[in-house]
């Protein structure tokens, strides 16, 4: 069972009783609890505290044989599409230098000279969110090297290759179908922090692949 399946099963098994929900609601009505909640949110989002947290987590994971790399992606753009034709879907296309650079080599196909591109990327397991109309949607995060995003911004054909790479990666790794015909580009949503884990014996949370395409 992969990480996505385990995470989905965890959410399906997540059960909140009426009493627990009532207790949460009652707590949110108390000003003291709301203040503590705000203080906690400010603490965990503070850049200095985040660095300390990442350092501590890295050390703890290292002690149990896990190599952890925190990925703080910078904005790129968003692909709007749908999953299996019936649910709105967003692909966050972002950049980070942790991911390898794109590489190319000369190619010659059917009498045409071109470049054969290898474009590494990292996938994050999907999550559910709400769009601006409060309709539930699914979000996939795809991270490329900054050079990949730069080239995509300068060349329309290369951007098509990057988009195809992201969508093909999501489809093949998460066993879904994305409706390519409904694809539109949107401004990037607020960024978030991702943690990429490399296990010594198996690679579980990171899906880092190279996709080869020909650009003529």
Coordinates of C-alpha atoms in Angstrom, one line a residue:
X1 CA 0.0 0.0 0.0
X2 CA 1.5 3.4 -1.0
X3 CA 1.4 6.6 1.0
X4 CA -1.6 8.0 -0.8
X5 CA -3.7 4.9 -0.1
X6 CA -2.7 4.9 3.6
X7 CA -3.5 8.6 3.9
X8 CA -6.9 8.1 2.3
X9 CA -7.6 5.2 4.6
X10 CA -6.7 7.3 7.6
X11 CA -9.2 10.0 6.6
X12 CA -11.9 7.4 5.9
X13 CA -11.3 5.9 9.4
X14 CA -11.3 9.3 11.0
X15 CA -14.5 9.5 13.1
X16 CA -15.6 12.4 15.3
X17 CA -18.4 11.7 17.8
X18 CA -21.1 14.2 18.4
X19 CA -19.7 14.8 21.9
X20 CA -16.3 15.5 20.6
X21 CA -17.7 17.9 18.0
X22 CA -19.7 19.6 20.7
X23 CA -16.7 20.0 22.9
X24 CA -14.7 21.6 20.1
X25 CA -17.6 24.0 19.4
X26 CA -17.8 24.9 23.0
X27 CA -14.1 25.6 23.2
X28 CA -14.2 27.9 20.2
X29 CA -16.8 30.0 22.0
X30 CA -14.3 30.7 24.8
X31 CA -12.2 33.8 24.3
X32 CA -9.2 32.3 26.2
X33 CA -9.2 29.2 24.0
X34 CA -9.3 31.3 20.8
X35 CA -6.4 33.4 22.1
X36 CA -4.3 30.3 22.8
X37 CA -5.2 29.0 19.3
X38 CA -4.1 32.2 17.7
X39 CA -0.9 32.2 19.7
X40 CA -0.2 28.7 18.6
X41 CA -0.8 29.5 14.9
X42 CA 1.5 32.5 15.1
X43 CA 4.2 30.4 16.8
X44 CA 4.2 27.6 14.2
X45 CA 4.2 30.1 11.3
X46 CA 7.0 32.2 12.6
X47 CA 10.1 31.7 10.3
X48 CA 12.5 31.5 13.1
X49 CA 10.4 28.9 15.0
X50 CA 10.0 27.0 11.8
X51 CA 13.7 26.7 11.3
X52 CA 14.1 25.4 14.8
X53 CA 11.3 22.9 14.2
X54 CA 12.8 21.7 11.0
X55 CA 16.2 21.3 12.6
X56 CA 14.8 19.3 15.5
X57 CA 12.6 17.1 13.2
X58 CA 15.6 16.4 10.9
X59 CA 17.7 15.3 13.9
X60 CA 15.0 13.1 15.3
X61 CA 14.3 11.4 12.0
X62 CA 18.0 10.9 11.4
X63 CA 18.3 9.0 14.7
X64 CA 15.7 6.5 13.4
X65 CA 17.4 6.1 10.0
X66 CA 15.3 8.5 8.0
X67 CA 16.9 11.3 5.8
X68 CA 14.5 14.3 5.8
X69 CA 14.6 17.3 3.5
X70 CA 12.2 20.1 4.0
X71 CA 11.0 21.7 0.8
X72 CA 9.9 25.3 0.9
X73 CA 8.6 25.9 -2.7
X74 CA 8.4 29.2 -4.4
X75 CA 5.2 30.1 -6.4
X76 CA 4.9 29.1 -10.0
X77 CA 1.4 28.8 -11.5
X78 CA -1.7 26.6 -11.2
X79 CA -3.2 24.2 -13.6
X80 CA -7.0 23.9 -13.3
X81 CA -8.5 20.6 -14.6
X82 CA -10.7 17.8 -13.3
X83 CA -10.3 14.3 -11.9
X84 CA -12.1 11.6 -13.7
X85 CA -14.3 14.3 -15.3
X86 CA -16.4 14.9 -12.3
X87 CA -14.3 16.7 -9.6
X88 CA -12.5 20.0 -9.9
X89 CA -8.8 19.6 -9.5
X90 CA -5.8 22.0 -9.1
X91 CA -2.2 21.2 -9.8
X92 CA 0.2 23.6 -8.0
X93 CA 3.3 24.0 -10.2
X94 CA 6.1 25.4 -8.0
X95 CA 9.9 25.5 -7.8
X96 CA 12.7 24.6 -5.4
X97 CA 16.4 24.0 -5.9
X98 CA 16.2 20.7 -4.1
X99 CA 14.8 19.2 -7.3
X100 CA 17.3 18.4 -10.0
X101 CA 17.7 20.7 -13.0
X102 CA 16.3 19.8 -16.4
X103 CA 18.7 18.4 -18.9
X104 CA 18.7 18.0 -22.7
X105 CA 20.6 16.3 -25.5
X106 CA 20.4 16.7 -29.2
X107 CA 17.9 14.4 -31.0
X108 CA 17.1 13.6 -34.6
X109 CA 13.7 12.2 -35.5
X110 CA 11.9 11.9 -38.8
X111 CA 14.3 14.3 -40.5
X112 CA 14.0 17.0 -37.8
X113 CA 16.6 18.1 -35.3
X114 CA 15.6 18.9 -31.8
X115 CA 16.3 18.5 -28.1
X116 CA 15.3 15.5 -25.9
X117 CA 14.5 16.8 -22.4
X118 CA 14.6 15.1 -19.1
X119 CA 12.6 17.0 -16.5
X120 CA 12.9 15.9 -12.9
X121 CA 10.0 16.7 -10.5
X122 CA 8.7 15.8 -7.1
X123 CA 5.1 14.9 -6.3
X124 CA 3.3 15.4 -3.0
X125 CA 0.3 13.2 -2.1
X126 CA -3.0 14.9 -2.9
X127 CA -5.1 16.8 -0.4
X128 CA -8.7 18.1 -0.4
X129 CA -9.5 21.8 -0.3
X130 CA -12.3 24.2 -1.0
X131 CA -12.4 26.5 -4.1
X132 CA -13.5 30.1 -4.0
X133 CA -17.2 28.9 -4.2
X134 CA -16.6 26.6 -1.2
X135 CA -16.9 23.5 -3.5
X136 CA -14.7 20.6 -2.5
X137 CA -11.8 20.0 -4.8
X138 CA -8.6 18.0 -4.9
X139 CA -5.1 19.6 -5.0
X140 CA -1.9 18.0 -6.3
X141 CA 1.5 19.7 -5.7
X142 CA 4.2 19.2 -8.3
X143 CA 7.7 20.8 -7.7
X144 CA 10.3 21.5 -10.4
X145 CA 13.7 23.1 -10.3
X146 CA 13.6 26.9 -10.8
X147 CA 15.3 26.5 -14.2
X148 CA 12.4 24.4 -15.4
X149 CA 9.8 27.1 -14.4
X150 CA 12.0 29.8 -16.0
X151 CA 12.3 28.0 -19.3
X152 CA 8.5 27.4 -19.2
X153 CA 7.9 31.1 -18.8
X154 CA 10.0 31.9 -21.8
X155 CA 8.9 29.2 -24.2
X156 CA 5.2 28.2 -24.8
X157 CA 6.2 24.8 -26.2
X158 CA 8.4 24.0 -23.2
X159 CA 5.6 25.0 -20.9
X160 CA 3.3 22.5 -22.6
X161 CA 6.0 19.8 -21.9
X162 CA 6.1 20.8 -18.3
X163 CA 2.3 20.7 -18.0
X164 CA 2.2 17.3 -19.7
X165 CA 5.0 16.1 -17.4
X166 CA 3.1 17.2 -14.2
X167 CA -0.3 15.8 -15.4
X168 CA 1.2 12.5 -16.6
X169 CA 3.1 12.1 -13.2
X170 CA -0.1 12.7 -11.2
X171 CA -2.1 10.2 -13.4
X172 CA 0.5 7.5 -13.3
X173 CA 1.4 7.7 -9.6
X174 CA -2.1 8.3 -8.2
X175 CA -4.1 6.2 -10.7
X176 CA -6.5 9.0 -11.7
X177 CA -7.5 10.5 -15.0
X178 CA -7.1 14.3 -15.6
X179 CA -9.3 15.9 -18.2
X180 CA -6.7 17.7 -20.3
X181 CA -9.2 19.5 -22.5
X182 CA -10.4 21.6 -19.5
X183 CA -6.9 22.7 -18.5
X184 CA -6.5 26.4 -17.7
X185 CA -3.7 28.3 -16.1
X186 CA -4.3 30.4 -12.9
X187 CA -2.2 32.5 -10.5
X188 CA -0.4 30.5 -7.8
X189 CA -2.2 29.9 -4.6
X190 CA -0.6 30.7 -1.2
X191 CA 2.4 28.4 -0.8
X192 CA 2.9 25.9 2.0
X193 CA 5.8 23.9 3.4
X194 CA 6.3 20.4 2.3
X195 CA 8.4 17.7 3.9
X196 CA 10.2 15.2 1.7
X197 CA 11.3 12.0 3.3
X198 CA 13.9 9.6 1.9
X199 CA 13.9 6.2 3.5
X200 CA 17.0 4.1 3.4
X201 CA 15.3 1.0 2.2
X202 CA 12.4 2.5 0.2
X203 CA 11.2 5.8 -1.1
X204 CA 7.7 6.4 0.2
X205 CA 6.7 10.1 0.3
X206 CA 8.8 11.4 -2.5
X207 CA 8.0 10.6 -6.1
X208 CA 10.9 12.1 -8.1
X209 CA 11.1 11.2 -11.7
X210 CA 12.5 12.3 -15.0
X211 CA 10.2 12.6 -17.9
X212 CA 11.7 12.8 -21.4
X213 CA 10.1 14.9 -24.1
X214 CA 11.3 16.0 -27.5
X215 CA 11.2 19.8 -28.2
X216 CA 11.7 20.7 -31.9

